[in-house]
Short mmCIF file of C-alpha atoms (C1' of nucleotides) in Angstrom, two decimals:
data_model
loop_
_atom_site.label_atom_id
_atom_site.label_comp_id
_atom_site.label_asym_id
_atom_site.label_seq_id
_atom_site.Cartn_x
_atom_site.Cartn_y
_atom_site.Cartn_z
CA MET L 1 0.00 0.00 0.00
CA GLU L 2 2.77 2.42 -0.83
CA SER L 3 0.34 5.11 -1.82
CA ASP L 4 2.93 7.66 -2.81
CA ILE L 5 3.91 6.54 -6.26
CA ARG L 6 4.01 8.95 -9.13
CA LEU L 7 1.05 8.71 -11.45
CA THR L 8 1.90 9.11 -15.09
CA PRO L 9 -0.39 9.42 -18.09
CA THR L 10 0.00 5.68 -18.44
CA SER L 11 -1.35 5.26 -14.96
CA TYR L 12 -4.45 7.23 -15.78
CA ILE L 13 -4.96 5.34 -18.99
CA VAL L 14 -5.02 2.11 -17.02
CA LEU L 15 -7.23 3.57 -14.31
CA GLY L 16 -9.59 5.08 -16.86
CA LEU L 17 -9.89 1.96 -18.96
CA VAL L 18 -10.36 -0.36 -16.02
CA GLU L 19 -12.94 2.01 -14.62
CA ALA L 20 -14.80 2.07 -17.91
CA ALA L 21 -14.70 -1.71 -18.21
CA GLY L 22 -15.65 -2.33 -14.61
CA GLU L 23 -13.15 -5.15 -14.47
CA ALA L 24 -10.41 -6.05 -16.89
CA THR L 25 -7.35 -8.14 -17.54
CA PRO L 26 -4.25 -6.66 -19.14
CA TYR L 27 -5.08 -8.41 -22.35
CA GLU L 28 -8.51 -6.88 -22.46
CA LEU L 29 -6.96 -3.48 -21.91
CA LYS L 30 -4.63 -4.18 -24.76
CA LYS L 31 -7.52 -4.80 -27.07
CA VAL L 32 -9.35 -1.68 -25.97
CA VAL L 33 -6.24 0.37 -26.55
CA ALA L 34 -5.72 -1.09 -29.99
CA ALA L 35 -9.30 -0.27 -30.84
CA GLY L 36 -8.81 3.45 -30.58
CA LEU L 37 -6.45 5.02 -28.11
CA ALA L 38 -3.44 3.60 -29.93
CA ASN L 39 -4.12 6.05 -32.72
CA PHE L 40 -3.04 9.03 -30.76
CA TRP L 41 -1.08 7.69 -27.82
CA THR L 42 1.62 5.08 -27.92
CA ILE L 43 1.43 2.46 -25.25
CA HIS L 44 3.10 -0.93 -25.24
CA HIS L 45 1.52 -4.13 -24.11
CA ALA L 46 4.22 -4.70 -21.49
CA GLN L 47 3.07 -1.57 -19.73
CA LEU L 48 -0.43 -2.95 -19.52
CA TYR L 49 1.00 -5.72 -17.36
CA THR L 50 3.50 -3.79 -15.26
CA GLU L 51 1.45 -0.68 -14.68
CA PRO L 52 -1.61 -2.42 -13.19
CA LYS L 53 0.71 -4.29 -10.85
CA ARG L 54 2.27 -1.02 -9.77
CA LEU L 55 -1.12 0.57 -9.27
CA ALA L 56 -2.33 -2.41 -7.29
CA GLU L 57 0.68 -2.22 -4.98
CA ALA L 58 -0.09 1.44 -4.43
CA GLY L 59 -3.69 0.73 -3.59
CA PHE L 60 -5.35 2.17 -6.67
CA LEU L 61 -6.43 -1.16 -8.12
CA ASN L 62 -7.59 -4.46 -6.73
CA GLU L 63 -5.88 -7.49 -8.11
CA ARG L 64 -7.65 -10.80 -8.21
CA ARG L 65 -6.18 -13.94 -9.61
CA GLU L 66 -8.32 -16.39 -11.50
CA THR L 67 -8.20 -19.85 -9.98
CA GLY L 68 -8.80 -21.93 -13.07
CA GLY L 69 -7.56 -21.92 -16.64
CA ARG L 70 -5.02 -19.24 -17.38
CA ARG L 71 -4.94 -17.99 -13.85
CA ARG L 72 -4.72 -14.48 -15.13
CA LYS L 73 -5.05 -11.33 -13.11
CA ARG L 74 -8.22 -9.32 -13.16
CA TYR L 75 -8.28 -5.75 -11.96
CA THR L 76 -10.87 -3.40 -10.59
CA VAL L 77 -10.40 0.16 -9.37
CA THR L 78 -10.45 0.92 -5.69
CA GLU L 79 -12.02 3.96 -4.13
CA ALA L 80 -8.61 5.59 -3.99
CA GLY L 81 -8.14 4.84 -7.65
CA ARG L 82 -11.45 6.36 -8.57
CA GLU L 83 -10.63 9.49 -6.63
CA ALA L 84 -7.22 9.87 -8.19
CA LEU L 85 -8.73 9.48 -11.62
CA GLN L 86 -11.51 11.96 -11.02
CA GLU L 87 -9.10 14.48 -9.63
CA TRP L 88 -6.93 14.19 -12.70
CA LEU L 89 -9.87 14.30 -15.09
CA SER L 90 -11.16 17.50 -13.62
CA THR L 91 -7.85 19.32 -13.60
CA PRO L 92 -6.90 21.31 -16.70
CA THR L 93 -3.68 20.16 -18.30
CA LYS L 94 -0.44 22.00 -17.84
CA THR L 95 1.06 21.26 -21.22
CA LEU L 96 -0.78 23.27 -23.80
CA THR L 97 1.37 22.68 -26.80
CA VAL L 98 1.07 19.99 -29.38
CA GLY L 99 3.54 17.34 -28.50
CA ARG L 100 6.57 16.40 -30.44
CA ILE L 101 6.14 16.39 -34.17
CA PRO L 102 9.15 14.65 -35.67
CA SER L 103 8.67 16.09 -39.11
CA PHE L 104 8.69 19.62 -37.72
CA LEU L 105 11.87 18.79 -35.90
CA LYS L 106 13.55 17.82 -39.13
CA LEU L 107 12.52 21.13 -40.57
CA ALA L 108 13.89 22.96 -37.58
CA LEU L 109 17.21 21.17 -37.86
CA GLY L 110 17.78 22.08 -41.45
CA SER L 111 15.86 19.77 -43.76
CA ASP L 112 15.15 21.13 -47.17
CA PRO L 113 11.54 22.33 -46.84
CA LYS L 114 10.56 21.66 -50.40
CA ALA L 115 11.93 18.14 -50.54
CA LEU L 116 10.60 17.21 -47.13
CA ALA L 117 7.16 18.57 -47.89
CA GLU L 118 6.98 16.56 -51.08
CA ASN L 119 7.61 13.40 -49.15
CA GLN L 120 5.57 14.27 -46.14
CA LEU L 121 2.44 15.56 -47.79
CA PRO L 122 1.26 12.36 -49.46
CA ALA L 123 2.11 10.27 -46.43
CA GLN L 124 0.22 12.70 -44.27
CA ARG L 125 -2.76 12.51 -46.60
CA ARG L 126 -2.80 8.75 -46.41
CA LYS L 127 -2.81 8.93 -42.63
CA LEU L 128 -5.69 11.37 -42.70
CA ALA L 129 -7.63 9.00 -44.92
CA GLU L 130 -7.06 6.24 -42.39
CA TYR L 131 -8.43 8.39 -39.62
CA GLU L 132 -11.45 9.37 -41.59
CA ALA L 133 -12.14 5.73 -42.35
CA LEU L 134 -11.91 4.97 -38.67
CA GLN L 135 -14.29 7.80 -37.95
CA ALA L 136 -16.76 6.63 -40.57
CA GLN L 137 -17.03 3.15 -39.19
CA LEU L 138 -17.61 4.33 -35.66
CA SER L 139 -20.92 2.88 -34.64
CA PRO L 140 -23.36 5.79 -34.50
CA GLU L 141 -24.59 5.17 -31.01
CA MET L 142 -21.03 4.92 -29.69
CA GLN L 143 -21.40 6.51 -26.35
CA GLY L 144 -19.46 9.19 -24.63
CA ASN L 145 -16.39 11.04 -25.67
CA VAL L 146 -14.92 8.55 -28.08
CA ARG L 147 -16.70 10.19 -30.95
CA ILE L 148 -15.46 13.63 -29.96
CA VAL L 149 -11.88 12.51 -29.55
CA VAL L 150 -11.81 10.82 -32.93
CA GLU L 151 -13.25 13.96 -34.44
CA LEU L 152 -10.54 16.08 -32.86
CA GLY L 153 -7.95 13.63 -34.10
CA VAL L 154 -9.25 14.03 -37.63
CA GLU L 155 -9.15 17.79 -37.28
CA MET L 156 -5.55 17.72 -36.16
CA GLN L 157 -4.60 15.49 -39.06
CA GLN L 158 -6.31 17.84 -41.47
CA GLU L 159 -4.32 20.67 -39.98
CA LEU L 160 -1.10 18.74 -40.48
CA VAL L 161 -1.96 18.23 -44.13
CA ARG L 162 -2.63 21.93 -44.43
CA CYS L 163 0.71 22.72 -42.79
CA TRP L 164 2.66 20.68 -45.28
CA LYS L 165 0.67 22.10 -48.13
CA HIS L 166 1.75 25.54 -47.01
CA VAL L 167 5.35 24.51 -46.85
CA ALA L 168 5.16 22.97 -50.29
CA GLU L 169 3.53 26.04 -51.79
CA ARG L 170 6.07 28.37 -50.31
CA ALA L 171 8.30 27.23 -53.13
CA MET Q 1 34.44 4.48 -31.30
CA GLU Q 2 31.50 2.24 -30.68
CA SER Q 3 29.68 3.38 -33.74
CA ASP Q 4 26.59 1.29 -33.23
CA ILE Q 5 24.63 3.29 -30.73
CA ARG Q 6 21.01 4.09 -31.28
CA LEU Q 7 20.36 7.62 -32.44
CA THR Q 8 17.30 9.22 -30.93
CA PRO Q 9 15.66 12.52 -31.75
CA THR Q 10 17.76 13.99 -28.98
CA SER Q 11 20.87 12.81 -30.80
CA TYR Q 12 19.83 14.60 -33.95
CA ILE Q 13 18.99 17.74 -32.06
CA VAL Q 14 22.51 17.80 -30.69
CA LEU Q 15 24.05 16.95 -34.04
CA GLY Q 16 21.93 19.53 -35.83
CA LEU Q 17 22.61 22.31 -33.38
CA VAL Q 18 26.32 21.68 -33.18
CA GLU Q 19 26.45 21.52 -36.95
CA ALA Q 20 24.62 24.83 -37.22
CA ALA Q 21 26.89 26.47 -34.66
CA GLY Q 22 30.07 25.02 -36.08
CA GLU Q 23 31.34 24.44 -32.60
CA ALA Q 24 29.49 24.53 -29.33
CA THR Q 25 29.58 23.77 -25.63
CA PRO Q 26 26.63 22.15 -23.89
CA TYR Q 27 25.78 25.44 -22.32
CA GLU Q 28 25.62 27.17 -25.67
CA LEU Q 29 23.34 24.43 -26.91
CA LYS Q 30 21.16 24.99 -23.90
CA LYS Q 31 20.74 28.62 -24.80
CA VAL Q 32 19.97 27.88 -28.41
CA VAL Q 33 17.35 25.37 -27.35
CA ALA Q 34 15.78 27.82 -24.94
CA ALA Q 35 15.62 30.40 -27.71
CA GLY Q 36 13.22 28.41 -29.80
CA LEU Q 37 13.23 24.66 -29.93
CA ALA Q 38 12.07 24.40 -26.34
CA ASN Q 39 8.70 25.66 -27.45
CA PHE Q 40 7.80 22.51 -29.21
CA TRP Q 41 10.20 19.87 -27.96
CA THR Q 42 11.12 19.21 -24.37
CA ILE Q 43 14.77 18.68 -23.71
CA HIS Q 44 16.56 18.91 -20.39
CA HIS Q 45 19.90 20.49 -19.82
CA ALA Q 46 21.35 17.28 -18.44
CA GLN Q 47 20.84 15.67 -21.80
CA LEU Q 48 22.86 18.38 -23.45
CA TYR Q 49 25.80 17.17 -21.39
CA THR Q 50 25.30 13.43 -21.56
CA GLU Q 51 24.22 13.17 -25.15
CA PRO Q 52 27.26 14.92 -26.66
CA LYS Q 53 29.46 12.65 -24.61
CA ARG Q 54 27.63 9.62 -25.94
CA LEU Q 55 27.87 10.90 -29.49
CA ALA Q 56 31.56 11.63 -29.08
CA GLU Q 57 32.21 8.11 -27.85
CA ALA Q 58 30.40 6.78 -30.87
CA GLY Q 59 32.45 8.91 -33.22
CA PHE Q 60 29.80 11.39 -34.31
CA LEU Q 61 31.29 14.36 -32.50
CA ASN Q 62 34.77 15.55 -31.66
CA GLU Q 63 35.32 16.52 -28.09
CA ARG Q 64 37.95 19.07 -27.21
CA ARG Q 65 38.63 20.26 -23.71
CA GLU Q 66 39.52 23.87 -23.03
CA THR Q 67 42.82 24.23 -21.24
CA GLY Q 68 42.16 27.41 -19.33
CA GLY Q 69 39.31 28.86 -17.30
CA ARG Q 70 36.37 26.56 -16.98
CA ARG Q 71 37.99 23.77 -18.88
CA ARG Q 72 34.74 23.04 -20.56
CA LYS Q 73 34.14 20.71 -23.44
CA ARG Q 74 33.66 22.02 -26.94
CA TYR Q 75 32.15 19.87 -29.62
CA THR Q 76 32.28 19.75 -33.38
CA VAL Q 77 30.64 17.23 -35.70
CA THR Q 78 32.72 14.61 -37.42
CA GLU Q 79 32.25 13.45 -40.95
CA ALA Q 80 30.32 10.46 -39.63
CA GLY Q 81 28.13 12.80 -37.64
CA ARG Q 82 27.40 14.95 -40.64
CA GLU Q 83 26.47 11.90 -42.67
CA ALA Q 84 24.16 10.52 -40.01
CA LEU Q 85 22.44 13.87 -39.71
CA GLN Q 86 22.00 14.31 -43.44
CA GLU Q 87 20.66 10.83 -43.79
CA TRP Q 88 18.08 11.49 -41.09
CA LEU Q 89 17.15 14.89 -42.45
CA SER Q 90 16.43 13.54 -45.88
CA THR Q 91 14.32 10.61 -44.71
CA PRO Q 92 10.58 11.16 -44.32
CA THR Q 93 9.33 10.52 -40.82
CA LYS Q 94 7.54 7.34 -39.87
CA THR Q 95 5.24 8.84 -37.26
CA LEU Q 96 2.63 10.89 -39.02
CA THR Q 97 0.33 11.66 -36.15
CA VAL Q 98 0.41 14.56 -33.81
CA GLY Q 99 2.08 13.42 -30.67
CA ARG Q 100 0.50 13.01 -27.34
CA ILE Q 101 -1.99 15.67 -26.43
CA PRO Q 102 -2.74 15.35 -22.72
CA SER Q 103 -5.97 17.29 -22.87
CA PHE Q 104 -7.31 14.97 -25.55
CA LEU Q 105 -6.36 12.06 -23.39
CA LYS Q 106 -8.46 13.41 -20.55
CA LEU Q 107 -11.35 13.67 -22.91
CA ALA Q 108 -10.85 10.12 -24.09
CA LEU Q 109 -10.79 8.83 -20.54
CA GLY Q 110 -14.05 10.39 -19.55
CA SER Q 111 -13.62 14.03 -18.68
CA ASP Q 112 -16.71 16.14 -18.95
CA PRO Q 113 -16.26 17.82 -22.35
CA LYS Q 114 -18.06 21.01 -21.47
CA ALA Q 115 -16.20 21.61 -18.23
CA LEU Q 116 -12.85 20.68 -19.65
CA ALA Q 117 -13.32 22.90 -22.67
CA GLU Q 118 -14.18 25.84 -20.50
CA ASN Q 119 -10.91 25.45 -18.66
CA GLN Q 120 -8.83 24.53 -21.64
CA LEU Q 121 -9.96 27.13 -24.10
CA PRO Q 122 -8.71 30.27 -22.34
CA ALA Q 123 -5.43 28.61 -21.38
CA GLN Q 124 -4.99 27.49 -24.95
CA ARG Q 125 -5.67 31.01 -26.19
CA ARG Q 126 -3.03 32.43 -23.88
CA LYS Q 127 -0.53 29.95 -25.21
CA LEU Q 128 -1.38 30.91 -28.74
CA ALA Q 129 -0.83 34.57 -27.90
CA GLU Q 130 2.60 33.67 -26.55
CA TYR Q 131 3.51 31.93 -29.76
CA GLU Q 132 2.32 34.80 -31.86
CA ALA Q 133 4.38 37.19 -29.80
CA LEU Q 134 7.39 34.98 -30.33
CA GLN Q 135 6.70 34.97 -34.02
CA ALA Q 136 6.32 38.75 -34.16
CA GLN Q 137 9.65 39.43 -32.58
CA LEU Q 138 11.50 37.07 -34.85
CA SER Q 139 14.09 39.19 -36.57
CA PRO Q 140 12.95 39.55 -40.19
CA GLU Q 141 16.13 38.35 -41.78
CA MET Q 142 16.23 35.29 -39.53
CA GLN Q 143 17.59 32.77 -41.90
CA GLY Q 144 16.48 29.35 -42.87
CA ASN Q 145 13.71 27.24 -41.52
CA VAL Q 146 13.26 28.80 -38.13
CA ARG Q 147 10.67 31.15 -39.48
CA ILE Q 148 8.75 28.33 -41.14
CA VAL Q 149 8.77 26.16 -38.06
CA VAL Q 150 7.51 28.93 -35.83
CA GLU Q 151 4.79 29.59 -38.34
CA LEU Q 152 3.74 25.96 -38.32
CA GLY Q 153 3.77 26.03 -34.54
CA VAL Q 154 1.40 28.95 -34.57
CA GLU Q 155 -0.86 27.16 -37.01
CA MET Q 156 -1.03 24.11 -34.81
CA GLN Q 157 -1.84 26.23 -31.79
CA GLN Q 158 -4.60 27.94 -33.70
CA GLU Q 159 -5.96 24.55 -34.59
CA LEU Q 160 -5.94 23.54 -30.95
CA VAL Q 161 -7.93 26.62 -30.06
CA ARG Q 162 -10.39 25.79 -32.79
CA CYS Q 163 -10.68 22.23 -31.49
CA TRP Q 164 -11.63 23.34 -28.03
CA LYS Q 165 -14.00 25.90 -29.40
CA HIS Q 166 -15.79 23.12 -31.21
CA VAL Q 167 -15.99 21.06 -28.07
CA ALA Q 168 -17.34 24.00 -26.12
CA GLU Q 169 -19.95 24.81 -28.74
CA ARG Q 170 -21.13 21.25 -28.91
CA ALA Q 171 -22.96 22.02 -25.70
"C1'" DA O 1 -1.40 -35.33 -31.32
"C1'" DC O 2 0.36 -31.52 -33.33
"C1'" DC O 3 0.88 -26.85 -34.86
"C1'" DG O 4 0.06 -22.15 -35.02
"C1'" DT O 5 -1.65 -18.33 -32.99
"C1'" DC O 6 -3.47 -16.14 -29.03
"C1'" DA O 7 -2.55 -14.83 -24.45
"C1'" DT O 8 0.28 -13.70 -20.48
"C1'" DG O 9 3.71 -12.48 -18.54
"C1'" DT O 10 9.14 -11.41 -16.96
"C1'" DA O 11 13.77 -9.57 -17.76
"C1'" DA O 12 17.13 -6.48 -19.43
"C1'" DT O 13 18.16 -2.28 -21.30
"C1'" DC O 14 18.23 2.49 -22.02
"C1'" DG O 15 16.98 7.17 -22.43
"C1'" DG O 16 14.75 10.82 -20.03
"C1'" DT O 17 13.92 13.12 -15.68
"C1'" DT O 18 14.96 14.69 -11.20
"C1'" DA O 19 18.37 15.82 -7.81
"C1'" DC O 20 22.48 16.93 -6.28
"C1'" DA O 21 26.99 19.18 -6.23
"C1'" DT O 22 30.64 22.16 -7.30
"C1'" DG O 23 33.29 25.80 -9.72
"C1'" DA O 24 33.36 30.34 -12.10
"C1'" DT O 25 31.80 35.16 -12.62
"C1'" DT O 26 29.59 39.17 -11.49
"C1'" DC O 27 27.66 42.43 -8.50
"C1'" DT O 28 27.38 45.14 -4.21
"C1'" DA Z 1 34.95 39.77 0.81
"C1'" DG Z 2 30.61 37.76 0.46
"C1'" DA Z 3 26.32 36.78 -1.90
"C1'" DA Z 4 23.97 35.72 -5.78
"C1'" DT Z 5 23.73 33.92 -10.05
"C1'" DC Z 6 25.64 31.67 -13.97
"C1'" DA Z 7 27.75 27.64 -15.74
"C1'" DT Z 8 29.04 22.80 -15.78
"C1'" DG Z 9 28.65 18.74 -14.82
"C1'" DT Z 10 27.54 13.74 -12.29
"C1'" DA Z 11 24.50 10.40 -10.06
"C1'" DA Z 12 20.38 7.98 -9.07
"C1'" DC Z 13 16.05 6.74 -10.28
"C1'" DC Z 14 12.34 5.31 -13.04
"C1'" DG Z 15 9.28 4.59 -16.75
"C1'" DA Z 16 9.14 3.20 -21.43
"C1'" DT Z 17 10.82 0.19 -24.99
"C1'" DT Z 18 12.68 -4.08 -26.64
"C1'" DA Z 19 13.34 -8.95 -26.17
"C1'" DC Z 20 12.55 -13.09 -24.53
"C1'" DA Z 21 9.88 -16.99 -22.87
"C1'" DT Z 22 6.19 -19.90 -21.82
"C1'" DG Z 23 1.40 -21.58 -21.37
"C1'" DA Z 24 -3.35 -22.13 -23.14
"C1'" DC Z 25 -6.52 -22.79 -26.81
"C1'" DG Z 26 -8.51 -23.82 -31.40
"C1'" DG Z 27 -8.29 -26.07 -35.56
"C1'" DT Z 28 -6.86 -30.13 -38.46
#
DNA sequence: ACCGTCATGTAATCGGTTACATGATTCT
DNA sequence: AGAATCATGTAACCGATTACATGACGGT
């Protein structure tokens, strides 16, 4: 019950997903992540095993081991976990910038704008198409914020395409 | 001369900045970073000491120690370093998505959209104003890509503001 | 019964972050 | 001279990434 661990975004992802599922195994989390979150936040399957363990040791999750079959671990959030999550959810974020955009970094470090844009633009367009496809096949009665987040993701991708178009046009 | 280290974005930042400066000490790099790059890529001063050392050991930088005064280390890029940098600069990036956006993550994990937007929007607007101020005071004959990158940064920030406006309006 | 894939983890590594510590300059 | 700040690094920690390894299940 070392309750004083540092909670990272990964922690809140686990807390949030377990909370939403009611109860979950790491593998189930993995599938949920792959189904959407993975599109705008990298998270590796190993973390979905180590992080719940960490959170359980700190008292934010309950860990229960199955007795039969695969004897896998099932997690539920504790009261403390729910509180920590709610507190985080209701606090505005400190970092207000878009994260790291590798292609912009290349530009900043001296890439030839024209050449880079010519490579980047089509790739960026393909990615946008992917996102829009994802958005299209979202079941209409999909509840909650998922729809909104996907929409925002599409908007950001459109903006990226626009950015590279500008660079390309700048001759 | 262990030439087989992994080169991370941080590596290329160091290579690129040293290349641009011709020769530099970690502290000089720190100042250059603070002057611009820091706005869209986090990098800690400790890395500006450890990373050049790593790169020097791998043969991508030359390390020369001052004899007098502070006896600090001055770095220049080697031919190998220049090649590695150029190769990276001319390769299109694999990651085509905007990086991690913490506020979007909160939304995805169940934040109340309305409430979050009301907090996020003004903060996001302030950040945008900062960027625009930075852009305005960019000396007009500032060479190369710096101007472009700052411009793209502003565009992305504007997009973020638009995103949160949409969320807010969605009632 | 066997094989391939799905499922479930652990271990090792490594870069990024936080903390600490000390040596030069500059200012009063 | 002493204080404050600037400059220069090292050390410890820790989370994220990569690799490895094994067990269960479904199909043939």
